[in-house]
mmCIF file of C-alpha atoms and ligand atoms in Angstrom:
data_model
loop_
_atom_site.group_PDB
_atom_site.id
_atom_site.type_symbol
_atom_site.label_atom_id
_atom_site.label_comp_id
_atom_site.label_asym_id
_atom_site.label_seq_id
_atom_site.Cartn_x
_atom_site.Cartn_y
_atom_site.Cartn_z
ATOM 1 C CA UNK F 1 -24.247 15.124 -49.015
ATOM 2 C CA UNK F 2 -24.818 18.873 -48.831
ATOM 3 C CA UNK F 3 -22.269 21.245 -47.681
ATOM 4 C CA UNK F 4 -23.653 23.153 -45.051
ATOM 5 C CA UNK F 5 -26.931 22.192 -42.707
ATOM 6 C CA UNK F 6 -28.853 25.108 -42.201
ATOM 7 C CA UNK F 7 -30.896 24.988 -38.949
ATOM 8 C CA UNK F 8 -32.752 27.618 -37.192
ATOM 9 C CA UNK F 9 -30.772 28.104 -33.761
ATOM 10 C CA UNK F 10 -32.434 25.501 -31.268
ATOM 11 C CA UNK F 11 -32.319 25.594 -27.676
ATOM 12 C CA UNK F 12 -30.508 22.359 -26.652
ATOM 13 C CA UNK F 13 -28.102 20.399 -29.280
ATOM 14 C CA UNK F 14 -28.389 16.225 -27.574
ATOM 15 C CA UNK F 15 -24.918 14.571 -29.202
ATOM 16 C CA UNK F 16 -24.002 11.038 -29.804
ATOM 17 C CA UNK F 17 -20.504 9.604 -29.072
ATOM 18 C CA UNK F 18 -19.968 7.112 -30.425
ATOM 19 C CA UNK F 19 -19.432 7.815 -34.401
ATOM 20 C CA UNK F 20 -20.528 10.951 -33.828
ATOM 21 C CA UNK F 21 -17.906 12.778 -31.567
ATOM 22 C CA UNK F 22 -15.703 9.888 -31.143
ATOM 23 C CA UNK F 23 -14.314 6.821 -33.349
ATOM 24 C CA UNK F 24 -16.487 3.750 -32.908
ATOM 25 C CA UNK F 25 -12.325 2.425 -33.581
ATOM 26 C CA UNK F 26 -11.455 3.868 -30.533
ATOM 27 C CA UNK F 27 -13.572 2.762 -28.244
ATOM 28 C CA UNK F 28 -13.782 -0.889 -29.446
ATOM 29 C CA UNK F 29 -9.804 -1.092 -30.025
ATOM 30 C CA UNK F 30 -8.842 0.872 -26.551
ATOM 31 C CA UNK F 31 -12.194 1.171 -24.547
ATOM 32 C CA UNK F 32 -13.469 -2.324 -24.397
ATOM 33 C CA UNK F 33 -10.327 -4.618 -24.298
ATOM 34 C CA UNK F 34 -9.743 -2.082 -20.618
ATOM 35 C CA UNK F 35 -12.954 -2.962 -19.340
ATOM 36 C CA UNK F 36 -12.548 -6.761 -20.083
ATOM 37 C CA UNK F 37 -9.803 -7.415 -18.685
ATOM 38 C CA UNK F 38 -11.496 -5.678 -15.139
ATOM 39 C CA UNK F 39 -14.520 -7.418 -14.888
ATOM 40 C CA UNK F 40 -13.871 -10.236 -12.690
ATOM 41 C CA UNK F 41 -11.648 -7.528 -10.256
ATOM 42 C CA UNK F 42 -14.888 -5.110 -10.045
ATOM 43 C CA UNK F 43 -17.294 -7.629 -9.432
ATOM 44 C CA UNK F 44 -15.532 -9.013 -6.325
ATOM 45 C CA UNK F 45 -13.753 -6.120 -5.121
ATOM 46 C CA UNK F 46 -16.579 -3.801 -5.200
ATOM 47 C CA UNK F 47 -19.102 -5.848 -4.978
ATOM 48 C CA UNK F 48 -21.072 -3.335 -2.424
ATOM 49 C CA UNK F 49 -21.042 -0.612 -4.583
ATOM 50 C CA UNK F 50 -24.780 -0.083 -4.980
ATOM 51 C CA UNK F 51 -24.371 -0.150 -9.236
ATOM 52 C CA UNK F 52 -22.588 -2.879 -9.257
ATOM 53 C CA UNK F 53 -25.063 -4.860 -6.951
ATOM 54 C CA UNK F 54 -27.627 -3.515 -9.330
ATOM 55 C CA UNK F 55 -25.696 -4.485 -12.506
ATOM 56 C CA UNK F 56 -24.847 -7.896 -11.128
ATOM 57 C CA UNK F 57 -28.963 -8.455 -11.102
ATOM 58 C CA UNK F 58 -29.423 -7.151 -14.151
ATOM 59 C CA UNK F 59 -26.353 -9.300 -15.594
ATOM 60 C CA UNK F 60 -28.467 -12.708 -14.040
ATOM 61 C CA UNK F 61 -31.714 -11.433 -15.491
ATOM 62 C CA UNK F 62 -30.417 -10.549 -18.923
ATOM 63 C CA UNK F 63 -28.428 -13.546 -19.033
ATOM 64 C CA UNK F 64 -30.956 -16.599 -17.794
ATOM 65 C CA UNK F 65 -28.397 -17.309 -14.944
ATOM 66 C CA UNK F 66 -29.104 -18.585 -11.244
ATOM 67 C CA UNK F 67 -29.212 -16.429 -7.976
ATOM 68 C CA UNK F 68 -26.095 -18.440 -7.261
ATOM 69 C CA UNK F 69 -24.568 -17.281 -10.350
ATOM 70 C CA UNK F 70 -20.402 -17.513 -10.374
ATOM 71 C CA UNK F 71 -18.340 -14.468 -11.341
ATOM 72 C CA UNK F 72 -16.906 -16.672 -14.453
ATOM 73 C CA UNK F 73 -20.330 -17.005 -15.302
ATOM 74 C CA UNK F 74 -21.268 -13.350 -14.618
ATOM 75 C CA UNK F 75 -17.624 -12.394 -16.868
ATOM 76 C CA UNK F 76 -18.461 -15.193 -19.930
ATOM 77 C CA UNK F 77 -22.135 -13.743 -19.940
ATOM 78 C CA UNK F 78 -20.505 -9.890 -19.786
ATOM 79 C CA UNK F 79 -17.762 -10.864 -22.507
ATOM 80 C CA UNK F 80 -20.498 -12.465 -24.788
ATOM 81 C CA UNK F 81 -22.320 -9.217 -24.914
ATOM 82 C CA UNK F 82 -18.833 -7.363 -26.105
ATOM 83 C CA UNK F 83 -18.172 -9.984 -28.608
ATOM 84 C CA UNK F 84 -21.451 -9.016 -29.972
ATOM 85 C CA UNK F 85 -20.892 -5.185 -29.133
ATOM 86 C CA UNK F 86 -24.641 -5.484 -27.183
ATOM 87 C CA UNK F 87 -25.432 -2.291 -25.579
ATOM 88 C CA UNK F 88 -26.709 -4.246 -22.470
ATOM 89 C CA UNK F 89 -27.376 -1.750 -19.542
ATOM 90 C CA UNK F 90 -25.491 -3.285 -17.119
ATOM 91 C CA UNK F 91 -22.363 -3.919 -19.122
ATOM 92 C CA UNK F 92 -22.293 -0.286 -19.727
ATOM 93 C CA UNK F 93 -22.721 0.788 -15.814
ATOM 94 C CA UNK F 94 -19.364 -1.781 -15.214
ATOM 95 C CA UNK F 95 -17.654 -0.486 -18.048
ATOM 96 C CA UNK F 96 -18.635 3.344 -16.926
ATOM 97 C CA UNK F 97 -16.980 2.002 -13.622
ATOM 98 C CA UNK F 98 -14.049 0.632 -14.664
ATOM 99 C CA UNK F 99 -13.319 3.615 -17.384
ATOM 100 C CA UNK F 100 -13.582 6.003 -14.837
ATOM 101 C CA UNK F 101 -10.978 4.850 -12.975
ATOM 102 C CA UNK F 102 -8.692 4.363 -15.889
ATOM 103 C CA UNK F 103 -9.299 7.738 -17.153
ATOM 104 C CA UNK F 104 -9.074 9.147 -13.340
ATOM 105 C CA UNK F 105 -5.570 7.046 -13.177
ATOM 106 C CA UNK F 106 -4.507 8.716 -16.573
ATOM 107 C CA UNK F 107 -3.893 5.296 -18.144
ATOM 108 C CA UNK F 108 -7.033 6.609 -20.576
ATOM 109 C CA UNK F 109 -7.248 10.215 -22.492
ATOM 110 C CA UNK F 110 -10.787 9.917 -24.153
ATOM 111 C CA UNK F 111 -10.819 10.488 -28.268
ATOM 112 C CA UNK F 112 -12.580 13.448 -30.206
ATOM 113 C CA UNK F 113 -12.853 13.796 -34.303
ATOM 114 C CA UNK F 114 -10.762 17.063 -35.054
ATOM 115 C CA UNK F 115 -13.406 18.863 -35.896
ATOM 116 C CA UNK F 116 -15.916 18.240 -32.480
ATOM 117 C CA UNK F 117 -14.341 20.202 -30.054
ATOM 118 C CA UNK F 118 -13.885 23.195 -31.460
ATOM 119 C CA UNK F 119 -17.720 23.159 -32.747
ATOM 120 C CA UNK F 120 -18.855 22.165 -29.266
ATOM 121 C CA UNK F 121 -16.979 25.154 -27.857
ATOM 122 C CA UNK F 122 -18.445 27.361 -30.808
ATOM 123 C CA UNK F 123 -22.344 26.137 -29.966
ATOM 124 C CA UNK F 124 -21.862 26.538 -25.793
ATOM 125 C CA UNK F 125 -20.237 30.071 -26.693
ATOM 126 C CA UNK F 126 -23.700 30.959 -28.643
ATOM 127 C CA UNK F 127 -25.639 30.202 -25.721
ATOM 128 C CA UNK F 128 -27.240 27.002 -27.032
ATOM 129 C CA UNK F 129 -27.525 24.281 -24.139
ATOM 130 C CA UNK F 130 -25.248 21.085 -24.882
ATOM 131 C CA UNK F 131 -26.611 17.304 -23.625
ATOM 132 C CA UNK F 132 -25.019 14.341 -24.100
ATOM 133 C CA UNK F 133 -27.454 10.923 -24.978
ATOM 134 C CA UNK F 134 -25.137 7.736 -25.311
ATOM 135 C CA UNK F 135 -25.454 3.931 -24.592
ATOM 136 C CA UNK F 136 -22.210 4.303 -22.558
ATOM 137 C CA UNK F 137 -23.325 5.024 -18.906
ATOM 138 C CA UNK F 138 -23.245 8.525 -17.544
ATOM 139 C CA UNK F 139 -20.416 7.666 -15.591
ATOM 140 C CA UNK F 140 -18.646 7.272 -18.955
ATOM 141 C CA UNK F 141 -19.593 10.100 -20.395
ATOM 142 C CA UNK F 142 -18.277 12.149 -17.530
ATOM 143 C CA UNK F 143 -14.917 10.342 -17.487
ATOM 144 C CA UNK F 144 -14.877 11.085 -21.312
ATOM 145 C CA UNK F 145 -15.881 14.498 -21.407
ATOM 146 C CA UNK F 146 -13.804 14.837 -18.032
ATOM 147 C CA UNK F 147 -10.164 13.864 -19.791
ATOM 148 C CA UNK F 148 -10.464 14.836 -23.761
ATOM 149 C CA UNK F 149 -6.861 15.615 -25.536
ATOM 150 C CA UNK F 150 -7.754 19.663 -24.385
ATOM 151 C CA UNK F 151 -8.404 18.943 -20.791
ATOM 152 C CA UNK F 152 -11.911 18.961 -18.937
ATOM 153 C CA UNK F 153 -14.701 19.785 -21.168
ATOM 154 C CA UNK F 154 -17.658 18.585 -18.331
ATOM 155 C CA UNK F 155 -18.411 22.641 -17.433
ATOM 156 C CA UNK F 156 -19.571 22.669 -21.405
ATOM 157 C CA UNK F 157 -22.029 20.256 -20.939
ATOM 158 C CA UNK F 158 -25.513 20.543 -18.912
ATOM 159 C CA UNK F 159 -26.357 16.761 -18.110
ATOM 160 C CA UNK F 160 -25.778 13.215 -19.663
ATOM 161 C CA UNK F 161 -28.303 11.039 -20.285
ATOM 162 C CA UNK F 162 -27.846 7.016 -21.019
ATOM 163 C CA UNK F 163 -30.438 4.049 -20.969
ATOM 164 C CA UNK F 164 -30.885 4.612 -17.865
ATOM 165 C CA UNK F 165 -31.902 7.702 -16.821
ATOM 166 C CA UNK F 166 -33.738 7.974 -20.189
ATOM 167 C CA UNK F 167 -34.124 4.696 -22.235
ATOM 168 C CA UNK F 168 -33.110 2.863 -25.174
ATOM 169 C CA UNK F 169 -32.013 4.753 -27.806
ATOM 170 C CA UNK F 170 -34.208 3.416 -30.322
ATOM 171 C CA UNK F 171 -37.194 4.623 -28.874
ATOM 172 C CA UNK F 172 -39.390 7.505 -29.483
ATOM 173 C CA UNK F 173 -40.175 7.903 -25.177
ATOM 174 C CA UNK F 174 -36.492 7.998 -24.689
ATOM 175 C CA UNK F 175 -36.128 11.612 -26.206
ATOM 176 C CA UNK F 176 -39.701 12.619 -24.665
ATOM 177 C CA UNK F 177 -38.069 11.790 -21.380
ATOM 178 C CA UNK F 178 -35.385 14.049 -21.782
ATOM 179 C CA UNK F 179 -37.174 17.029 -23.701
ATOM 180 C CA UNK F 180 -39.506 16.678 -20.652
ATOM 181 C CA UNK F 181 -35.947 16.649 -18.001
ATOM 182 C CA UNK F 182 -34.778 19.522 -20.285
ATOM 183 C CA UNK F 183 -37.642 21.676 -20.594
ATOM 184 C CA UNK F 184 -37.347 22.288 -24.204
ATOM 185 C CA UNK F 185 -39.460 22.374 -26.855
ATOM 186 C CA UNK F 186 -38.953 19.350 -28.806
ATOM 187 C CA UNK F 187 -38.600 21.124 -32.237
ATOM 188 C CA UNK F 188 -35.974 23.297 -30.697
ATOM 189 C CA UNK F 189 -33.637 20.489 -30.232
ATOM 190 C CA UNK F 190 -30.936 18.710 -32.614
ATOM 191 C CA UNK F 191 -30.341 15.540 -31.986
ATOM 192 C CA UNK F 192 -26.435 14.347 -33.713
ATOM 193 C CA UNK F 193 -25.762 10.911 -34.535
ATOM 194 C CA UNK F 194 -24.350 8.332 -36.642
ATOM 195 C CA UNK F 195 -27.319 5.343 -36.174
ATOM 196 C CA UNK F 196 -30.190 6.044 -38.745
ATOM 197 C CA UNK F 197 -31.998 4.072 -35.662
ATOM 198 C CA UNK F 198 -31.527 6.653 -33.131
ATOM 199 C CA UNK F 199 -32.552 9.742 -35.314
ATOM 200 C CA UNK F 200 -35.669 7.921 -36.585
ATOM 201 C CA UNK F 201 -36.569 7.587 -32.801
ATOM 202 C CA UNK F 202 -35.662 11.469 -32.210
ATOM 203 C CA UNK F 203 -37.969 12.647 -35.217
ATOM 204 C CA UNK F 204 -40.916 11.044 -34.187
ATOM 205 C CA UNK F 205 -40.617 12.523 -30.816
ATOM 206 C CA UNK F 206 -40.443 16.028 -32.556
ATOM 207 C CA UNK F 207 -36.636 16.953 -32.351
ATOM 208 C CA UNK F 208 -34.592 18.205 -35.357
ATOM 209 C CA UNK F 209 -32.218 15.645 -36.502
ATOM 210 C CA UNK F 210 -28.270 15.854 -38.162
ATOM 211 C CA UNK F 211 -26.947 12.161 -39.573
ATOM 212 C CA UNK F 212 -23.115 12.100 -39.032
ATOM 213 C CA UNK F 213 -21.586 10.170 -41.204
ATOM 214 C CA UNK F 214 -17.447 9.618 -40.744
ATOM 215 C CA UNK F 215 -15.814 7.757 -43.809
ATOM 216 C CA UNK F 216 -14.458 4.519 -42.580
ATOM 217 C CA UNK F 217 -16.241 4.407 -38.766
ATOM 218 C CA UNK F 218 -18.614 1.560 -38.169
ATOM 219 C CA UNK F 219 -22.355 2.548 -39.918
ATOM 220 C CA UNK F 220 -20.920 5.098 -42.338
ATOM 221 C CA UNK F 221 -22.108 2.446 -45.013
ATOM 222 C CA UNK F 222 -25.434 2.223 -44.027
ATOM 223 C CA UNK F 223 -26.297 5.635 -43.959
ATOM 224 C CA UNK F 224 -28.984 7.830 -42.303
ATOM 225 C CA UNK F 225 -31.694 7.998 -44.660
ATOM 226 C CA UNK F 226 -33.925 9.848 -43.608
ATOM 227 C CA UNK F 227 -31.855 13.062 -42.192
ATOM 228 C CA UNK F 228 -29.687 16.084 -43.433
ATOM 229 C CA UNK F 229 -26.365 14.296 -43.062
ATOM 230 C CA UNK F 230 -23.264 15.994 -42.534
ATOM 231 C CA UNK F 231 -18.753 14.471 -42.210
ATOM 232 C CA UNK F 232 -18.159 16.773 -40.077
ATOM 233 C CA UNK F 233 -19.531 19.147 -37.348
ATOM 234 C CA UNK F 234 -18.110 22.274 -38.984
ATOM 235 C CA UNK F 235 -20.975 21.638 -42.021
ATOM 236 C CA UNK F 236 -23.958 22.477 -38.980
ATOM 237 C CA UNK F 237 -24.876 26.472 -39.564
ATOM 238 C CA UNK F 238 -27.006 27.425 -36.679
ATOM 239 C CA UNK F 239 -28.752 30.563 -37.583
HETATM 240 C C1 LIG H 1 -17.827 7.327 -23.346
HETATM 241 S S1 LIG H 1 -19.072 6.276 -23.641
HETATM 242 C C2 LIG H 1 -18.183 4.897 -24.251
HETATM 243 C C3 LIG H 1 -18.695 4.413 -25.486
HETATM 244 C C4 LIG H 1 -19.690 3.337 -25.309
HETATM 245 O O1 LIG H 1 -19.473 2.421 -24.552
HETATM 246 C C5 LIG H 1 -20.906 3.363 -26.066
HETATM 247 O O2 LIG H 1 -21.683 2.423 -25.987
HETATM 248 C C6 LIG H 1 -21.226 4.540 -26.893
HETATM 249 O O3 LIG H 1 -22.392 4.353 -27.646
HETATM 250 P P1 LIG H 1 -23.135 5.577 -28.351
HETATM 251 O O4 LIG H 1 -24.541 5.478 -27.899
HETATM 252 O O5 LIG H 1 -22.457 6.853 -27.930
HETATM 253 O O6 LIG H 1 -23.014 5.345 -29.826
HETATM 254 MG MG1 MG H 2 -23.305 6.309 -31.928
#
């Protein structure tokens, strides 16, 4: 790993969370076990809300049940997903839902590596556009972003995308969707993550790419071959 990452100053930097701002720890040791214990309540109780209609459909579709389907069955087919930390879009929209009021109740303060912050601050104070692309739904990310440990960080950041509004991660039309949203060039955009996956996807559309690796979060072993990697956000030199 080299010290510093050297990059000509792009337009728009397009950051991870998950193992990239935040510990993967955190959300699966904090995040999830608050959603899962709410999934039955926002189901019923707000079972009107347009995205949850939407995520109950998606929940049937995804998970081969009936039109009839119970919310037990809706939960067990939600909690399966979590066991095996699947990214499922609708999981993610009743999660985002859920979060948002436990971060709007103050029962949740989100989690940021030491370093994050204080870069993101640095690379919005240089003028360079900051974007958000995680699995967790845009509802999430605004919570997040909304309640860090230093307050609300949302004015810092120009939109959010998630699998929704853009697509799977993996997937080289995902970042041509939001290049296209952004209006940047692609090769003036740095995409920041800890999945080798996700930056393969982001190079063949064109953008820059940055592999974060944190010692002892969830993919640090298996690398990001492939892509300038960096520990820590204070190693990116935008010049
Ligand atoms: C604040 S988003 C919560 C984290 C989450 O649920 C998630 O799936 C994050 O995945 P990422 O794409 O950021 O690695
Ligand atoms: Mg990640």
């Amino acid at each position: 790993m080299s010290d510093t990452v050297s990059i000509e100053k792009p337009t728009a930097v397009v950051l991870d969370i998950e193992g990239t701002t935040s510990s993967t720890w955190f959300v699966h040791e904090t995040l999830y076990p608050y959603s899962r214990s709410r999934f039955a309540e926002v189901l019923d109780e707000r079972a009107d809300h347009p995205d949850v209609a939407r995520a109950r459909g998606q929940i049937i579709e995804q998970g081969g049940l009936g039109a009839d389907a119970t919310t037990e069955q809706l939960v067990a087919t939600l909690n399966g997903w979590l066991d095996a930390d699947e990214k499922r879009t609708p999981l993610k929209t009743l999660q985002g839902l859920i979060w948002a009021d436990g971060f709007a109740s103050g029962d949740l303060t989100s989690h940021f590596f030491d370093d994050a912050i204080p870069a993101i601050r640095r690379w919005h104070d240089a003028g360079i556009d900051l974007y958000i692309f995680s699995s967790g739904s845009v509802a999430a990310q605004r919570s997040w972003f909304g309640h860090t440990p230093e307050g609300d960080l949302l004015p810092l950041i120009s939109a959010h995308f998630d699998t929704e509004n853009a697509g799977p991660k993996r997937e080289a039309r995902s970042y041509r969707a939001i290049a296209e949203q952004i209006g940047a060039e692609p090769e003036r955009i740095v995409f920041l993550s800890d999945l080798a996956a996700e930056l393969d996807a982001a190079q063949e559309a064109g953008w820059r790419t940055v592999g974060v690796r944190r010692k002892g979060d969830q993919h640090y072993d298996a690398g990001v071959a492939g892509h300038p990697e960096i520990a820590s956000f204070a190693q990116v030199a935008f010049q």
